[in-house]
Each structure stands twice: as structure tokens, then as C-alpha cells.
Tab-separated table of C-alpha atoms in Angstrom:
chain	number	residue	atom	x	y	z
A	1	MET	CA	-42.770	9.064	73.197
A	2	ASP	CA	-43.328	11.742	70.593
A	3	LEU	CA	-40.833	12.208	67.807
A	4	THR	CA	-40.325	14.501	64.811
A	5	LEU	CA	-39.597	12.877	61.603
A	6	TYR	CA	-37.980	14.362	58.576
A	7	VAL	CA	-38.983	11.987	55.800
A	8	TRP	CA	-37.906	12.075	52.147
A	9	ARG	CA	-41.055	12.287	49.963
A	10	GLN	CA	-40.755	11.725	46.448
A	11	SER	CA	-43.946	10.996	44.246
A	12	GLY	CA	-42.181	8.823	41.785
A	13	PRO	CA	-39.048	8.141	39.773
A	14	GLY	CA	-37.451	11.212	38.527
A	15	ALA	CA	-39.748	13.497	40.446
A	16	LYS	CA	-38.262	16.252	42.674
A	17	GLY	CA	-38.375	15.107	46.200
A	18	ARG	CA	-38.090	16.914	49.610
A	19	LEU	CA	-37.749	16.374	53.325
A	20	GLU	CA	-41.164	16.469	54.946
A	21	GLU	CA	-41.754	17.115	58.618
A	22	ILE	CA	-44.125	14.542	60.213
A	23	GLU	CA	-44.882	14.222	63.884
A	24	ALA	CA	-44.806	10.746	65.358
A	25	ARG	CA	-46.978	10.592	68.516
A	26	GLY	CA	-47.729	8.073	71.063
A	27	ILE	CA	-44.745	5.791	70.022
A	28	THR	CA	-43.631	3.082	72.594
A	29	ALA	CA	-40.174	1.795	73.099
A	30	ASP	CA	-41.126	-1.705	72.084
A	31	MET	CA	-42.146	-0.874	68.656
A	32	SER	CA	-39.670	-1.735	65.786
A	33	PHE	CA	-38.726	1.222	63.555
A	34	LEU	CA	-41.047	-0.223	60.784
A	35	GLU	CA	-43.953	-0.642	63.347
A	36	MET	CA	-43.422	3.105	64.219
A	37	LEU	CA	-43.787	3.955	60.474
A	38	ASP	CA	-46.947	1.760	60.410
A	39	VAL	CA	-48.416	3.801	63.260
A	40	VAL	CA	-47.473	7.078	61.663
A	41	ASN	CA	-48.929	5.985	58.238
A	42	GLU	CA	-52.193	4.952	59.983
A	43	GLY	CA	-52.360	8.570	61.352
A	44	LEU	CA	-51.548	9.983	57.878
A	45	ILE	CA	-54.269	7.907	56.185
A	46	LYS	CA	-56.946	8.966	58.887
A	47	THR	CA	-56.145	12.656	58.054
A	48	GLY	CA	-56.437	12.158	54.313
A	49	ARG	CA	-52.583	12.379	53.634
A	50	GLU	CA	-50.473	10.232	51.555
A	51	PRO	CA	-48.840	7.485	53.762
A	52	ILE	CA	-44.986	7.055	53.707
A	53	ALA	CA	-43.925	4.409	51.046
A	54	PHE	CA	-41.373	2.267	52.421
A	55	ASP	CA	-40.043	-1.166	51.549
A	56	HIS	CA	-40.234	-4.247	53.839
A	57	ASP	CA	-40.737	-7.981	53.567
A	58	CYS	CA	-39.564	-10.451	56.261
A	59	ARG	CA	-39.353	-8.133	59.231
A	60	GLU	CA	-37.045	-10.440	60.825
A	61	GLY	CA	-33.655	-9.028	59.565
A	62	ILE	CA	-32.977	-11.430	56.771
A	63	CYS	CA	-34.470	-10.083	53.577
A	64	GLY	CA	-32.624	-6.870	53.228
A	65	MET	CA	-35.600	-5.005	51.890
A	66	CYS	CA	-35.861	-2.095	54.442
A	67	SER	CA	-33.624	0.304	52.799
A	68	GLN	CA	-33.491	3.484	55.045
A	69	VAL	CA	-30.863	5.823	56.029
A	70	ILE	CA	-31.695	6.907	59.433
A	71	ASN	CA	-29.945	10.068	60.929
A	72	GLY	CA	-27.166	9.608	58.202
A	73	VAL	CA	-26.618	5.950	58.867
A	74	PRO	CA	-27.824	3.071	56.672
A	75	HIS	CA	-30.100	0.954	58.873
A	76	GLY	CA	-29.914	3.262	61.749
A	77	PRO	CA	-27.777	3.701	64.775
A	78	GLN	CA	-27.601	0.040	65.921
A	79	GLU	CA	-24.596	-1.956	64.675
A	80	LYS	CA	-25.362	-5.181	62.568
A	81	THR	CA	-29.030	-4.536	62.498
A	82	THR	CA	-31.513	-4.189	59.708
A	83	VAL	CA	-34.107	-1.299	60.015
A	84	CYS	CA	-36.906	-3.918	60.957
A	85	GLN	CA	-34.858	-5.129	63.817
A	86	LEU	CA	-34.101	-1.612	64.981
A	87	HIS	CA	-36.464	-0.796	68.026
A	88	MET	CA	-37.682	2.559	69.255
A	89	ARG	CA	-36.032	2.007	72.615
A	90	ARG	CA	-32.806	3.210	70.788
A	91	PHE	CA	-34.478	6.637	70.505
A	92	LYS	CA	-35.826	9.073	73.196
A	93	ASP	CA	-38.816	11.304	73.486
A	94	GLY	CA	-38.373	14.565	71.499
A	95	ASP	CA	-35.799	13.099	69.102
A	96	ARG	CA	-35.651	14.417	65.616
A	97	ILE	CA	-35.098	11.560	63.024
A	98	TYR	CA	-34.130	12.038	59.652
A	99	ILE	CA	-35.135	9.249	57.201
A	100	GLU	CA	-33.824	9.046	53.644
A	101	PRO	CA	-33.759	6.294	50.999
A	102	TRP	CA	-30.474	4.790	49.842
A	103	ARG	CA	-28.759	7.328	47.487
A	104	ALA	CA	-26.965	6.190	44.611
A	105	ARG	CA	-27.420	6.556	40.757
A	106	ALA	CA	-27.741	2.783	40.357
A	107	PHE	CA	-30.639	2.792	42.888
A	108	PRO	CA	-33.328	5.058	41.415
A	109	VAL	CA	-36.020	6.157	44.008
A	110	ILE	CA	-39.282	4.532	43.052
A	111	LYS	CA	-41.363	6.366	45.774
A	112	ASP	CA	-40.435	8.014	49.053
A	113	LEU	CA	-38.085	5.507	50.785
A	114	ILE	CA	-38.266	2.727	48.172
A	115	VAL	CA	-35.503	2.387	45.682
A	116	ASP	CA	-34.909	0.029	42.880
A	117	ARG	CA	-32.126	-2.303	43.856
A	118	SER	CA	-32.308	-4.606	40.894
A	119	ALA	CA	-28.885	-3.480	39.782
A	120	LEU	CA	-27.381	-5.760	42.498
A	121	ASP	CA	-29.425	-8.557	40.870
A	122	ARG	CA	-27.854	-7.808	37.535
A	123	ILE	CA	-24.335	-7.925	39.037
A	124	VAL	CA	-25.234	-11.375	40.288
A	125	GLN	CA	-26.611	-12.382	36.916
A	126	ALA	CA	-23.302	-11.518	35.319
A	127	GLY	CA	-21.482	-14.212	37.217
A	128	GLY	CA	-22.519	-14.580	40.761
A	129	TYR	CA	-23.516	-18.233	40.248
A	130	VAL	CA	-22.098	-21.869	39.890
A	131	SER	CA	-23.247	-23.702	36.766
A	132	VAL	CA	-24.272	-27.273	37.584
A	133	HIS	CA	-25.819	-30.196	35.924
A	134	THR	CA	-29.585	-30.621	36.465
A	135	GLY	CA	-30.658	-34.138	37.308
A	136	GLY	CA	-30.075	-36.261	40.486
A	137	VAL	CA	-29.087	-34.632	43.787
A	138	PRO	CA	-25.422	-35.127	44.275
A	139	ASP	CA	-24.330	-37.057	47.566
A	140	ALA	CA	-23.662	-34.747	50.382
A	141	ASN	CA	-19.923	-34.362	50.979
A	142	ALA	CA	-19.142	-35.909	47.528
A	143	VAL	CA	-17.043	-32.691	47.073
A	144	LEU	CA	-14.658	-32.373	49.990
A	145	VAL	CA	-14.578	-28.798	51.457
A	146	PRO	CA	-12.020	-28.024	54.212
A	147	LYS	CA	-13.726	-26.716	57.226
A	148	ALA	CA	-11.932	-23.352	57.291
A	149	ASP	CA	-12.995	-22.655	53.491
A	150	ALA	CA	-16.533	-23.562	54.339
A	151	ASP	CA	-16.446	-21.180	57.167
A	152	THR	CA	-14.977	-18.344	54.866
A	153	ALA	CA	-17.662	-19.156	52.260
A	154	MET	CA	-20.399	-19.030	54.836
A	155	ASP	CA	-19.211	-15.658	56.259
A	156	ALA	CA	-19.290	-14.096	52.899
A	157	ALA	CA	-22.613	-15.774	51.972
A	158	GLU	CA	-24.268	-13.876	54.929
A	159	CYS	CA	-24.683	-10.927	52.636
A	160	ILE	CA	-28.482	-10.367	52.211
A	161	GLY	CA	-28.008	-7.905	49.337
A	162	CYS	CA	-29.770	-5.087	51.072
A	163	GLY	CA	-27.466	-2.349	49.505
A	164	ALA	CA	-26.436	-0.614	52.712
A	165	CYS	CA	-22.705	-0.774	51.665
A	166	VAL	CA	-23.630	1.107	48.453
A	167	ALA	CA	-25.700	3.577	50.613
A	168	ALA	CA	-22.777	4.097	53.044
A	169	CYS	CA	-20.012	4.345	50.475
A	170	PRO	CA	-18.924	7.895	49.634
A	171	ASN	CA	-18.344	6.789	46.149
A	172	GLY	CA	-21.826	4.765	45.859
A	173	SER	CA	-19.834	1.593	45.120
A	174	ALA	CA	-21.247	-1.966	45.319
A	175	MET	CA	-17.612	-3.283	45.991
A	176	LEU	CA	-18.491	-4.995	49.274
A	177	PHE	CA	-21.652	-6.690	47.820
A	178	THR	CA	-19.700	-7.911	44.678
A	179	ALA	CA	-16.664	-8.949	46.907
A	180	ALA	CA	-19.002	-11.041	49.167
A	181	LYS	CA	-20.384	-12.885	46.236
A	182	VAL	CA	-17.080	-13.352	44.519
A	183	ALA	CA	-15.289	-14.521	47.812
A	184	HIS	CA	-18.176	-16.696	48.824
A	185	LEU	CA	-18.025	-18.894	45.542
A	186	ALA	CA	-14.111	-18.447	45.201
A	187	ALA	CA	-13.614	-20.146	48.368
A	188	LEU	CA	-15.358	-23.336	47.341
A	189	PRO	CA	-14.076	-26.045	44.949
A	190	GLN	CA	-17.441	-25.830	42.925
A	191	GLY	CA	-16.820	-22.054	42.407
A	192	ARG	CA	-13.191	-22.368	41.304
A	193	ALA	CA	-14.146	-23.480	37.816
A	194	GLU	CA	-15.704	-20.207	36.944
A	195	ALA	CA	-13.721	-18.030	39.294
A	196	ALA	CA	-11.715	-16.091	36.770
A	197	ARG	CA	-14.622	-15.270	34.407
A	198	ARG	CA	-16.797	-14.384	37.456
A	199	VAL	CA	-14.736	-11.664	38.941
A	200	CYS	CA	-14.278	-10.001	35.599
A	201	MET	CA	-17.850	-10.079	34.579
A	202	MET	CA	-19.246	-9.035	37.937
A	203	THR	CA	-16.766	-6.077	38.466
A	204	GLU	CA	-17.598	-5.086	34.833
A	205	ALA	CA	-21.276	-5.324	35.510
A	206	MET	CA	-20.834	-3.299	38.619
A	207	LEU	CA	-19.246	-0.380	36.672
A	208	LYS	CA	-21.849	-0.677	33.827
A	209	GLU	CA	-24.689	-0.197	36.423
A	210	GLY	CA	-23.332	3.178	37.459
A	211	PHE	CA	-21.837	2.176	40.906
A	212	GLY	CA	-18.606	4.107	41.970
A	213	SER	CA	-15.136	2.540	42.574
A	214	CYS	CA	-13.987	1.444	46.029
A	215	SER	CA	-11.426	3.874	47.448
A	216	ASN	CA	-11.100	2.046	50.714
A	217	HIS	CA	-12.941	4.325	53.228
A	218	TYR	CA	-14.542	1.164	54.837
A	219	GLU	CA	-17.785	2.823	55.564
A	220	CYS	CA	-19.472	-0.317	53.997
A	221	GLN	CA	-18.040	-2.555	56.662
A	222	ALA	CA	-19.411	-0.087	59.308
A	223	ALA	CA	-22.992	-0.171	57.852
A	224	CYS	CA	-23.257	-3.743	56.876
A	225	PRO	CA	-26.062	-5.317	58.904
A	226	LYS	CA	-24.507	-8.787	58.535
A	227	GLY	CA	-20.913	-7.706	59.314
A	228	ILE	CA	-19.503	-8.571	55.994
A	229	LYS	CA	-15.772	-7.647	56.334
A	230	VAL	CA	-13.670	-5.668	53.862
A	231	LYS	CA	-10.988	-8.550	53.790
A	232	PHE	CA	-13.458	-9.913	51.077
A	233	ILE	CA	-12.733	-6.833	49.057
A	234	ALA	CA	-9.060	-7.589	49.189
A	235	LYS	CA	-10.046	-11.210	48.291
A	236	LEU	CA	-11.732	-9.833	45.141
A	237	ASN	CA	-8.718	-7.825	44.322
A	238	ARG	CA	-6.518	-10.952	44.447
A	239	GLU	CA	-9.017	-12.974	42.286
A	240	PHE	CA	-9.050	-10.056	39.880
A	241	ILE	CA	-5.213	-10.104	39.494
A	242	LYS	CA	-5.313	-13.938	39.205
A	243	ALA	CA	-7.880	-13.707	36.470
A	244	GLN	CA	-5.553	-11.363	34.370
A	245	PHE	CA	-3.238	-14.357	34.067
A	246	SER	CA	-5.829	-16.871	33.417
A	247	LYS	CA	-7.144	-18.027	29.963
A	248	LYS	CA	-10.513	-18.655	31.635
A	249	SER	CA	-11.466	-15.174	32.152
A	250	GLU	CA	-13.274	-14.857	28.771
B	1	MET	CA	-7.354	-4.563	32.459
B	2	ILE	CA	-7.642	-0.794	32.455
B	3	LYS	CA	-11.307	-1.080	31.217
B	4	SER	CA	-12.187	-2.272	34.581
B	5	SER	CA	-12.331	0.129	37.504
B	6	VAL	CA	-10.543	-2.433	39.560
B	7	GLY	CA	-7.727	-2.588	37.136
B	8	ARG	CA	-7.308	1.246	36.942
B	9	LYS	CA	-7.174	1.416	40.749
B	10	MET	CA	-4.297	-1.172	40.664
B	11	VAL	CA	-2.498	0.927	38.349
B	12	MET	CA	-2.935	3.882	40.834
B	13	ALA	CA	-1.647	1.671	43.585
B	14	VAL	CA	1.284	0.517	41.781
B	15	THR	CA	2.354	4.046	40.505
B	16	GLY	CA	1.618	5.364	43.938
B	17	ALA	CA	3.671	2.860	45.493
B	18	GLY	CA	6.554	3.700	42.999
B	19	MET	CA	6.360	7.401	43.817
B	20	ILE	CA	6.411	6.611	47.598
B	21	PHE	CA	9.724	4.638	47.036
B	22	PHE	CA	11.124	7.602	45.266
B	23	ILE	CA	10.038	9.903	48.143
B	24	LEU	CA	11.999	7.665	50.590
B	25	VAL	CA	15.155	7.650	48.471
B	26	HIS	CA	14.801	11.422	47.777
B	27	LEU	CA	14.660	11.908	51.723
B	28	LEU	CA	17.603	9.807	52.129
B	29	GLY	CA	19.602	11.940	49.624
B	30	ASN	CA	18.350	15.094	51.229
B	31	LEU	CA	19.849	13.930	54.644
B	32	THR	CA	23.261	14.788	53.165
B	33	LEU	CA	22.220	18.424	53.575
B	34	TYR	CA	22.849	18.095	57.357
B	35	SER	CA	26.588	17.100	56.637
B	36	GLY	CA	27.133	20.498	54.995
B	37	PRO	CA	27.811	22.002	51.462
B	38	ALA	CA	30.551	19.504	50.727
B	39	ALA	CA	28.279	16.480	51.165
B	40	ILE	CA	25.098	17.509	49.301
B	41	ASN	CA	26.991	19.162	46.463
B	42	ALA	CA	29.016	15.989	46.007
B	43	TYR	CA	25.798	13.936	45.998
B	44	ALA	CA	24.054	16.240	43.636
B	45	TYR	CA	27.014	16.270	41.345
B	46	ALA	CA	27.456	12.503	41.458
B	47	LEU	CA	23.724	11.995	40.484
B	48	HIS	CA	24.133	14.226	37.571
B	49	ARG	CA	27.054	12.242	36.210
B	50	PHE	CA	24.675	9.325	35.363
B	51	GLY	CA	23.508	11.276	32.414
B	52	PRO	CA	21.173	9.332	30.188
B	53	LEU	CA	20.229	7.057	33.183
B	54	ILE	CA	18.854	10.050	35.148
B	55	TRP	CA	16.632	11.153	32.063
B	56	SER	CA	15.196	7.686	31.755
B	57	PHE	CA	14.589	7.496	35.492
B	58	ARG	CA	12.777	10.947	35.114
B	59	LEU	CA	10.664	9.539	32.257
B	60	VAL	CA	9.630	6.701	34.364
B	61	MET	CA	8.592	9.018	37.184
B	62	PHE	CA	6.768	11.435	34.726
B	63	CYS	CA	4.697	8.349	33.390
B	64	MET	CA	3.861	7.121	36.795
B	65	PHE	CA	2.833	10.507	37.910
B	66	MET	CA	0.692	11.107	34.740
B	67	LEU	CA	-1.089	7.769	35.062
B	68	HIS	CA	-1.855	8.293	38.607
B	69	LEU	CA	-3.070	11.874	37.989
B	70	PHE	CA	-5.158	10.732	35.032
B	71	PHE	CA	-6.791	7.631	36.688
B	72	GLY	CA	-7.233	9.537	39.948
B	73	ILE	CA	-9.146	12.366	38.396
B	74	GLN	CA	-11.173	9.951	36.144
B	75	LEU	CA	-12.220	7.708	39.148
B	76	THR	CA	-13.034	10.599	41.231
B	77	LEU	CA	-15.325	12.008	38.615
B	78	GLU	CA	-17.042	8.671	38.095
B	79	ASN	CA	-17.493	8.345	41.953
B	80	ARG	CA	-18.963	11.650	42.224
B	81	ALA	CA	-21.439	10.885	39.350
B	82	ALA	CA	-22.360	7.637	41.301
B	83	ARG	CA	-24.270	9.626	43.903
B	84	PRO	CA	-26.125	12.543	42.092
B	85	GLN	CA	-28.325	13.218	45.000
B	86	SER	CA	-26.339	13.748	48.301
B	87	TYR	CA	-27.865	13.046	51.865
B	88	ALA	CA	-29.264	15.732	53.895
B	89	VAL	CA	-27.803	14.251	56.943
B	90	ARG	CA	-24.609	12.106	56.784
B	91	ASN	CA	-23.029	10.348	59.760
B	92	GLU	CA	-19.644	8.783	58.712
B	93	ARG	CA	-18.293	6.103	60.903
B	94	ALA	CA	-15.119	4.855	59.333
B	95	THR	CA	-13.549	7.021	56.875
B	96	THR	CA	-11.148	9.920	57.617
B	97	PHE	CA	-10.649	13.464	56.526
B	98	ALA	CA	-7.611	12.215	54.615
B	99	GLY	CA	-9.495	9.588	52.836
B	100	LYS	CA	-12.153	12.083	51.606
B	101	SER	CA	-9.690	14.631	50.563
B	102	MET	CA	-7.605	12.358	48.416
B	103	VAL	CA	-8.228	14.264	45.099
B	104	TRP	CA	-7.533	17.684	46.624
B	105	SER	CA	-4.404	16.636	48.366
B	106	GLY	CA	-3.206	14.997	45.318
B	107	LEU	CA	-3.936	18.082	43.138
B	108	LEU	CA	-2.007	20.226	45.828
B	109	ILE	CA	1.014	17.768	45.744
B	110	GLY	CA	0.820	18.001	41.835
B	111	ALA	CA	0.898	21.975	42.137
B	112	PHE	CA	3.609	21.850	44.524
B	113	LEU	CA	5.705	19.348	42.504
B	114	LEU	CA	5.480	21.812	39.607
B	115	PHE	CA	6.778	24.596	41.760
B	116	HIS	CA	9.482	22.411	43.327
B	117	LEU	CA	10.909	21.445	39.986
B	118	LEU	CA	10.935	24.966	38.838
B	119	GLN	CA	12.682	26.053	41.989
B	120	PHE	CA	15.304	23.346	42.605
B	121	THR	CA	15.583	21.344	39.280
B	122	LEU	CA	15.149	23.976	36.484
B	123	GLN	CA	16.147	26.717	39.028
B	124	VAL	CA	14.224	29.443	37.325
B	125	ILE	CA	12.309	30.719	40.441
B	126	ASN	CA	15.269	32.530	41.790
B	127	PRO	CA	18.014	32.707	39.211
B	128	GLY	CA	20.272	34.780	41.527
B	129	ILE	CA	20.951	31.663	43.638
B	130	ALA	CA	20.638	28.815	41.058
B	131	ALA	CA	23.140	26.325	41.817
B	132	ALA	CA	23.854	25.517	37.971
B	133	SER	CA	25.238	29.046	37.537
B	134	HIS	CA	26.816	29.402	40.991
B	135	PRO	CA	29.621	26.676	41.472
B	136	ASP	CA	30.991	26.086	44.882
B	137	PRO	CA	34.803	26.562	45.414
B	138	ILE	CA	35.767	23.439	43.609
B	139	GLY	CA	33.478	23.910	40.719
B	140	ARG	CA	30.361	21.961	41.562
B	141	PRO	CA	26.916	23.375	41.378
B	142	ASP	CA	26.213	24.948	44.808
B	143	VAL	CA	23.116	23.220	45.976
B	144	PHE	CA	23.602	23.832	49.662
B	145	THR	CA	23.645	27.463	49.050
B	146	MET	CA	20.611	27.460	46.801
B	147	VAL	CA	18.480	25.435	49.388
B	148	VAL	CA	19.536	27.194	52.453
B	149	LEU	CA	18.939	30.820	51.064
B	150	SER	CA	15.559	29.592	49.805
B	151	PHE	CA	14.372	28.345	53.099
B	152	GLN	CA	15.705	31.262	54.900
B	153	ARG	CA	12.773	33.086	53.593
B	154	LEU	CA	9.541	32.481	55.664
B	155	SER	CA	7.184	32.471	52.569
B	156	TYR	CA	9.086	29.382	51.057
B	157	ALA	CA	9.588	27.559	54.396
B	158	LEU	CA	5.689	27.865	55.000
B	159	LEU	CA	4.795	26.887	51.472
B	160	TYR	CA	6.837	23.803	51.766
B	161	ILE	CA	5.244	22.829	55.125
B	162	VAL	CA	1.789	23.360	53.781
B	163	SER	CA	2.596	21.221	50.685
B	164	LEU	CA	4.080	18.501	52.927
B	165	THR	CA	1.006	18.503	54.928
B	166	ALA	CA	-1.068	17.722	51.811
B	167	LEU	CA	1.360	14.802	51.075
B	168	ALA	CA	1.173	13.600	54.606
B	169	LEU	CA	-2.672	13.493	54.225
B	170	HIS	CA	-2.452	11.823	51.051
B	171	LEU	CA	-0.146	9.105	52.318
B	172	TYR	CA	-2.168	8.749	55.687
B	173	HIS	CA	-4.884	7.129	53.467
B	174	SER	CA	-3.097	5.856	50.586
B	175	ILE	CA	-0.405	3.492	52.108
B	176	GLN	CA	-3.085	1.374	53.500
B	177	SER	CA	-5.299	1.911	50.571
B	178	SER	CA	-2.742	0.506	48.108
B	179	PHE	CA	-2.245	-2.531	50.130
B	180	GLN	CA	-5.944	-3.245	50.104
B	181	THR	CA	-6.373	-2.413	46.418
B	182	LEU	CA	-3.492	-4.762	45.417
B	183	GLY	CA	-5.192	-7.610	47.677
B	184	LEU	CA	-2.228	-7.663	49.953
B	185	ASN	CA	-4.388	-7.431	53.023
B	186	GLY	CA	-5.875	-9.976	55.250
B	187	GLU	CA	-7.921	-9.811	58.455
B	188	ARG	CA	-4.862	-10.197	60.670
B	189	THR	CA	-2.462	-7.817	58.749
B	190	PHE	CA	-5.385	-5.154	58.320
B	191	PRO	CA	-4.761	-3.297	61.543
B	192	VAL	CA	-0.942	-3.555	61.200
B	193	VAL	CA	-0.931	-2.300	57.634
B	194	THR	CA	-3.311	0.699	58.508
B	195	VAL	CA	-1.326	1.793	61.545
B	196	THR	CA	2.097	1.309	59.835
B	197	GLY	CA	0.837	3.202	56.881
B	198	ARG	CA	-0.317	6.320	58.901
B	199	VAL	CA	2.923	6.175	61.197
B	200	ALA	CA	5.039	6.169	57.979
B	201	ALA	CA	3.008	9.101	56.411
B	202	ILE	CA	3.746	11.083	59.648
B	203	MET	CA	7.370	10.052	59.671
B	204	ILE	CA	7.810	11.085	56.044
B	205	PHE	CA	6.285	14.474	56.885
B	206	LEU	CA	8.510	15.048	59.951
B	207	GLY	CA	11.590	14.048	57.924
B	208	TYR	CA	10.930	16.418	55.034
B	209	ALA	CA	9.516	19.294	57.159
B	210	ALA	CA	12.599	19.289	59.259
B	211	PHE	CA	14.714	20.881	56.380
B	212	PRO	CA	12.720	24.099	55.996
B	213	ILE	CA	12.373	24.358	59.896
B	214	VAL	CA	15.872	23.694	60.553
B	215	ILE	CA	17.116	26.077	58.027
B	216	TYR	CA	14.684	28.788	58.836
B	217	MET	CA	15.484	28.615	62.538
B	218	GLY	CA	19.098	29.241	61.385
B	219	PHE	CA	20.654	25.870	62.663
B	220	LEU	CA	22.018	25.257	59.024
B	221	ARG	CA	23.741	27.971	57.354
């Protein structure tokens, strides 16, 4: 199939970008979206043009690197799918496809479709961890975790930190990401010790990084390739209220 | 707590809930209009006999309104700044018109509230029918006549219906939103809270819009 792409081209951070029309010819339905871009890039290189810069790593849907907004939807039209797992059979001959990077103040564009998502790492550094002693490996099941709690923690831990929630949010908020981390650790006994401090530090870091605030549009839930639910945001809010009454929040 | 954006949203949720509670009580009070001049004039007269209590109540309402307004504008500006470059193509899949227009419906409600207070509380818009200076036959402020004569004018009836539409839009999003912000939502209650909030918003709209409609149509005179 032949497609017309409108790709965001930006030479570097802070540079003025624009949408460039690029023809994609001879695309087969079995290609993944990234493979389609690989083929387009080979064509661009052959004709002496600058290839499209885009992020990718695992290409199996678990690393969260492929940050592209396709026709106005982060990760494209297929639900619970990253761009690398989106296949061209979802498109048809003659389609016009708009490809843009994640757009948020906290995610500056590095080049074309590549954005700097390290703001999410700094939110995790602010409290998205459990402090443990180094040394011998503790016995498995030494700390008892009820099955339901383990399941909740695992559901929240599915977050791959791709940033689609931020890209989808009308407010550019990282609330679903932060809530997934907070809820994941708050569900486990190992995470309770630092729960109050964690929620305060992580939400503060989120604001400091320039993300917006959640106003409950739930676009994040619709865009999340891992199906993280907004119930975790309600959980974060409960943890925040609890932390206000805790002496351990400092 | 109010340094955090999460905390400020909670202040908005609590003050918003307080104002919704007032809206419900106000609607119940207004229903006395249907019983005729004696009922609503007696109701208004009784309320005003509370004296200092009514002023402390008004102060609380004023503080809630100002906090809600201040944080609402502040958070909206922060949220706008969080996306300096907008998308060329945007395909939204979950949000609503009501959700996206919160700041505008809110500002409209604020402007309407000012007019409403000038019209029916301070009664300076139409001094000729001001209840305070036009007592009913037994000497109480004639609220009934003031309200009925006002809504017999199409311009006022329409103004109220448009403003009530803004209120309905605001509540359509905000009732469920306040539950979520205060962490009162779970996976199972989520759809119930959303639907109930939307139905409540529509009911409140119908309840209030009925007054100008019924009066303009001439059913209450």
C-alpha cells in the first residue's frame, strides 16, 4: 500500500519544527509501524534526505520507548498497543497518517519524534522505590502478601513508563504514571513504611517537572498501552489525604 | 497541603461540593414559589430573621466561592502551560465537552452569580419591583411579585436558562470529578458515580430552569 505521512520534523531541542509530507510507498500489511518507518527512512537516505529520528528499543511492546502520536492518538489507533506492536494492517492504501511526538513542556523534543522523558525518571527518584538492606537474599514469602493485594500491585506495576498518559492528557499531567507507581508500592507491606513520604515527594516532583494537574478527563486510561486504570489515581488521592495526617510524610 | 497541586484540587472538590449542597437547598427553598406568594414570602421572611447567622453563612459561601475560583484559574493556567505546543491532530477518546470547558462554564456561572445577587439579593437591577421596598399585604418583602415580574420578560428568562446550561455543564463533569479527586472512587463505584453525577446535573438544570419557563409561559402569576 501507498501512504502519505505528515511527520513532525524538528532539527533539535528548541528549534522550530513543522509537519513534513513524506510519501511511503510499497508498504505491506505485515510490517509493524516502526518497520514502515524503517522502510521510509531507507528511501529518505537513498535520496540524500535526512531520515526521520524516532525512539525504539525492544520492539516487543514492553520498553515504552516508541513515543509517537499517530493521527492524534498516543501509540495509534489500536487499544492497549505500543507503536512497535501496531501493524500496518490497521491502515489502508491511500491513508494520510499524522505522526507527532509526545507534546508536553516536561518532555522537550530532542529531534523529530524523539522526546526527553527523563522527567518521569526524576519522579521515580523522588520516592518511587522501597528502601531495603543490602546483603543476603530474603526468603521468598518471608513477608506475607495477600493474593488480592499482590494482584493490585501487579496491575499497577504493568506501567512501562512510556508517557502516553502525559501525551494524551489535555493538561499534560503525569498523574496516571505517578499514581501507578504510588499504588503499586502502597499495596505491598514492603512499601507501606515509606508510603506517606512517597506520595508527597512524587506529586511534588511531578509539579516541579512542569507537568499539569489531573482534572479527571480519563484520556490517559484510554491511551495507556498497558491498560492502567484511573482507579489508581483515586488511590493516590487517598494516599495523599492519609499522608496529611501522618508524621512520616517529611 | 495547598503547595501541592493534588491538595489544591482537593480544596476545589470540597468547596465545589459545599456549593452543590447550597444549590440543592436553594432549589428546595425556591419550590415554595409554586405554592404562591404567601409561601415564598413567608420563607424569605423567615430566612432573614436569622440575622447574624445568615451573614456568617454568606461569608462561608463567599470564601468557598473565592477559593474555588482562585484555585480553578490558577490550576487551569498551570495546565495550559504544561503543553506549550499543541497537537496538529488530536483525537480524544474519553473526555467530554463539559470536561474541557470547565473554566469557561465556571467563569460564566461566576458572572451570572454576580447578576443574580444584584437582581434578587441586593435588588438594584429593577428597583421598581424590589421586594425590600414593596411589601406584600401583610408587610413582608414581596419576593413572589419580584421574581414573577422579572421572569415575565423574555430577556431575563433566556439569560437564566443560558446561565443554568453553564451550571449543568459544570456539574456534568464536576460531580464525578470531585469524587475521584477526593479518592472516593473505586473500580466498581466508578460508573455509578459518573452516571449519577451526570443525571444529578441534568435534574438540577431542569429543576431550576422550570422557574423561568413556567413563569414566562404564564402558569404562575
